mmCIF file of C-alpha atoms in Angstrom:
data_model
loop_
_atom_site.group_PDB
_atom_site.id
_atom_site.type_symbol
_atom_site.label_atom_id
_atom_site.label_comp_id
_atom_site.label_asym_id
_atom_site.label_seq_id
_atom_site.Cartn_x
_atom_site.Cartn_y
_atom_site.Cartn_z
ATOM 1 C CA VAL A 1 25.882 -21.496 0.549
ATOM 2 C CA GLN A 2 26.015 -18.905 -2.215
ATOM 3 C CA LEU A 3 22.921 -16.981 -3.257
ATOM 4 C CA GLN A 4 22.665 -15.205 -6.603
ATOM 5 C CA ALA A 5 19.817 -12.710 -6.975
ATOM 6 C CA SER A 6 18.653 -11.549 -10.393
ATOM 7 C CA GLY A 7 15.647 -10.212 -12.265
ATOM 8 C CA GLY A 8 15.585 -6.589 -11.210
ATOM 9 C CA GLY A 9 15.041 -3.737 -13.618
ATOM 10 C CA LEU A 10 13.282 -0.488 -14.428
ATOM 11 C CA VAL A 11 9.508 -0.755 -14.810
ATOM 12 C CA GLN A 12 6.477 1.489 -14.660
ATOM 13 C CA ALA A 13 3.938 1.595 -11.880
ATOM 14 C CA GLY A 14 1.468 -1.247 -12.257
ATOM 15 C CA ASP A 15 3.952 -3.543 -13.996
ATOM 16 C CA SER A 16 5.232 -6.885 -12.772
ATOM 17 C CA LEU A 17 8.680 -8.367 -12.203
ATOM 18 C CA ARG A 18 9.908 -11.737 -11.026
ATOM 19 C CA LEU A 19 13.077 -11.897 -8.980
ATOM 20 C CA SER A 20 15.112 -15.087 -8.725
ATOM 21 C CA CYS A 21 17.485 -16.259 -6.021
ATOM 22 C CA ALA A 22 19.570 -19.205 -7.158
ATOM 23 C CA ALA A 23 21.262 -21.196 -4.410
ATOM 24 C CA SER A 24 24.464 -23.177 -4.811
ATOM 25 C CA GLY A 25 26.546 -25.223 -2.435
ATOM 26 C CA ARG A 26 23.509 -26.619 -0.688
ATOM 27 C CA THR A 27 20.018 -27.625 -1.738
ATOM 28 C CA LEU A 28 17.044 -25.544 -0.699
ATOM 29 C CA SER A 29 15.440 -28.594 0.857
ATOM 30 C CA SER A 30 18.352 -28.828 3.293
ATOM 31 C CA LEU A 31 17.807 -25.241 4.452
ATOM 32 C CA GLY A 32 15.122 -24.011 6.802
ATOM 33 C CA THR A 33 14.076 -20.559 5.659
ATOM 34 C CA ALA A 34 14.494 -18.279 2.660
ATOM 35 C CA ALA A 35 13.438 -14.659 2.463
ATOM 36 C CA TRP A 36 13.523 -11.437 0.519
ATOM 37 C CA PHE A 37 14.446 -8.086 2.030
ATOM 38 C CA ARG A 38 14.796 -4.684 0.399
ATOM 39 C CA GLN A 39 16.677 -1.494 1.107
ATOM 40 C CA ALA A 40 15.868 1.920 -0.305
ATOM 41 C CA PRO A 41 18.437 4.747 -0.262
ATOM 42 C CA GLY A 42 18.790 6.208 3.205
ATOM 43 C CA LYS A 43 16.582 3.571 4.787
ATOM 44 C CA GLU A 44 17.163 0.427 6.785
ATOM 45 C CA ARG A 45 16.861 -3.002 5.231
ATOM 46 C CA GLU A 46 13.279 -4.154 5.571
ATOM 47 C CA PHE A 47 11.571 -7.521 5.419
ATOM 48 C CA VAL A 48 9.479 -8.304 2.337
ATOM 49 C CA ALA A 49 8.586 -12.018 2.330
ATOM 50 C CA ARG A 50 9.788 -15.368 3.641
ATOM 51 C CA ILE A 51 9.102 -19.037 3.037
ATOM 52 C CA ARG A 52 9.715 -21.908 5.397
ATOM 53 C CA LEU A 53 11.420 -24.438 3.152
ATOM 54 C CA ARG A 54 10.239 -27.515 5.045
ATOM 55 C CA ASN A 55 6.523 -26.796 4.808
ATOM 56 C CA ASN A 56 6.213 -23.876 2.327
ATOM 57 C CA ASN A 57 4.628 -21.657 4.953
ATOM 58 C CA THR A 58 4.863 -18.048 3.778
ATOM 59 C CA ALA A 59 4.685 -14.616 5.368
ATOM 60 C CA TYR A 60 4.652 -11.105 3.931
ATOM 61 C CA SER A 61 5.075 -7.552 5.082
ATOM 62 C CA ALA A 62 1.879 -5.543 5.184
ATOM 63 C CA SER A 63 3.119 -3.280 2.400
ATOM 64 C CA VAL A 64 3.402 -6.112 -0.156
ATOM 65 C CA LYS A 65 0.794 -8.610 0.983
ATOM 66 C CA GLY A 66 -1.612 -9.382 -1.830
ATOM 67 C CA ARG A 67 0.789 -8.075 -4.496
ATOM 68 C CA PHE A 68 3.950 -10.176 -4.008
ATOM 69 C CA THR A 69 4.304 -13.946 -3.900
ATOM 70 C CA ILE A 70 7.321 -15.908 -2.687
ATOM 71 C CA SER A 71 7.812 -19.436 -3.995
ATOM 72 C CA ARG A 72 10.489 -22.060 -4.481
ATOM 73 C CA ASP A 73 11.488 -24.557 -7.150
ATOM 74 C CA ASN A 74 13.502 -27.487 -5.845
ATOM 75 C CA ALA A 75 14.511 -28.646 -9.319
ATOM 76 C CA GLU A 76 16.022 -25.213 -10.044
ATOM 77 C CA ASN A 77 17.231 -24.780 -6.450
ATOM 78 C CA THR A 78 15.770 -21.296 -6.688
ATOM 79 C CA VAL A 79 13.489 -19.063 -4.666
ATOM 80 C CA TYR A 80 11.333 -16.559 -6.545
ATOM 81 C CA LEU A 81 9.590 -13.311 -5.714
ATOM 82 C CA GLN A 82 6.746 -12.504 -8.072
ATOM 83 C CA MET A 83 5.953 -8.805 -7.775
ATOM 84 C CA ASN A 84 2.712 -7.515 -9.257
ATOM 85 C CA SER A 85 1.076 -4.087 -9.250
ATOM 86 C CA LEU A 86 4.403 -2.452 -8.533
ATOM 87 C CA LYS A 87 4.430 0.998 -6.963
ATOM 88 C CA PRO A 88 7.141 3.688 -6.907
ATOM 89 C CA GLU A 89 7.591 3.017 -3.186
ATOM 90 C CA ASP A 90 8.710 -0.523 -4.054
ATOM 91 C CA THR A 91 11.892 0.971 -5.515
ATOM 92 C CA ALA A 92 14.864 -0.526 -3.673
ATOM 93 C CA VAL A 93 17.700 -2.988 -3.870
ATOM 94 C CA TYR A 94 16.219 -6.418 -3.215
ATOM 95 C CA TYR A 95 18.251 -9.028 -1.352
ATOM 96 C CA CYS A 96 17.571 -12.712 -0.893
ATOM 97 C CA ALA A 97 18.558 -14.441 2.317
ATOM 98 C CA ALA A 98 18.541 -17.964 3.684
ATOM 99 C CA ASP A 99 19.241 -19.809 6.894
ATOM 100 C CA PRO A 100 19.564 -23.440 7.928
ATOM 101 C CA SER A 101 17.041 -22.925 10.697
ATOM 102 C CA GLY A 102 13.312 -23.133 10.180
ATOM 103 C CA LEU A 103 12.789 -21.004 13.266
ATOM 104 C CA VAL A 104 14.508 -17.742 12.388
ATOM 105 C CA ILE A 105 12.946 -14.477 13.468
ATOM 106 C CA THR A 106 11.279 -13.706 10.161
ATOM 107 C CA ALA A 107 11.734 -9.970 9.837
ATOM 108 C CA THR A 108 15.160 -9.607 11.436
ATOM 109 C CA PRO A 109 18.006 -9.453 8.898
ATOM 110 C CA GLY A 110 20.530 -10.600 11.499
ATOM 111 C CA SER A 111 18.667 -13.909 11.796
ATOM 112 C CA TYR A 112 19.814 -15.056 8.364
ATOM 113 C CA ASP A 113 23.262 -16.546 7.755
ATOM 114 C CA TYR A 114 23.399 -16.324 3.965
ATOM 115 C CA TRP A 115 22.803 -13.334 1.683
ATOM 116 C CA GLY A 116 22.782 -12.680 -2.024
ATOM 117 C CA GLN A 117 24.353 -9.610 -3.593
ATOM 118 C CA GLY A 118 21.152 -7.644 -4.310
ATOM 119 C CA THR A 119 19.283 -6.675 -7.452
ATOM 120 C CA GLN A 120 17.950 -3.182 -8.177
ATOM 121 C CA VAL A 121 14.242 -2.645 -8.741
ATOM 122 C CA THR A 122 13.164 0.796 -9.897
ATOM 123 C CA VAL A 123 9.494 1.641 -10.383
ATOM 124 C CA SER A 124 8.685 4.880 -12.175
ATOM 125 C CA SER A 125 5.404 6.708 -11.726
#
């Protein structure tokens, strides 16, 4: 499975962005879980959001809950991350991840087999 993340950019605080994670080599419906993580300079990779691909169950980190929404489009074979009310502390490289299992440990990067290359999100104050 190859994952291609895109949609990052430079925005101002309060703006919105939508990140995309296009999958190839396997359909999303054949996978179990997809997720977004982020990594700021000097910090560890942290969990942002995940979606169980068999039942669309979602989960979010406390820092983004209510502002970010993860979704999927089977026709496009793509997972999205809609980010609203962006804050400077959301600045990071955002990575999408996926795994065949629907039972991965949500917030643990090592639980996911497949990773995209990352897309930079910069939020200015």
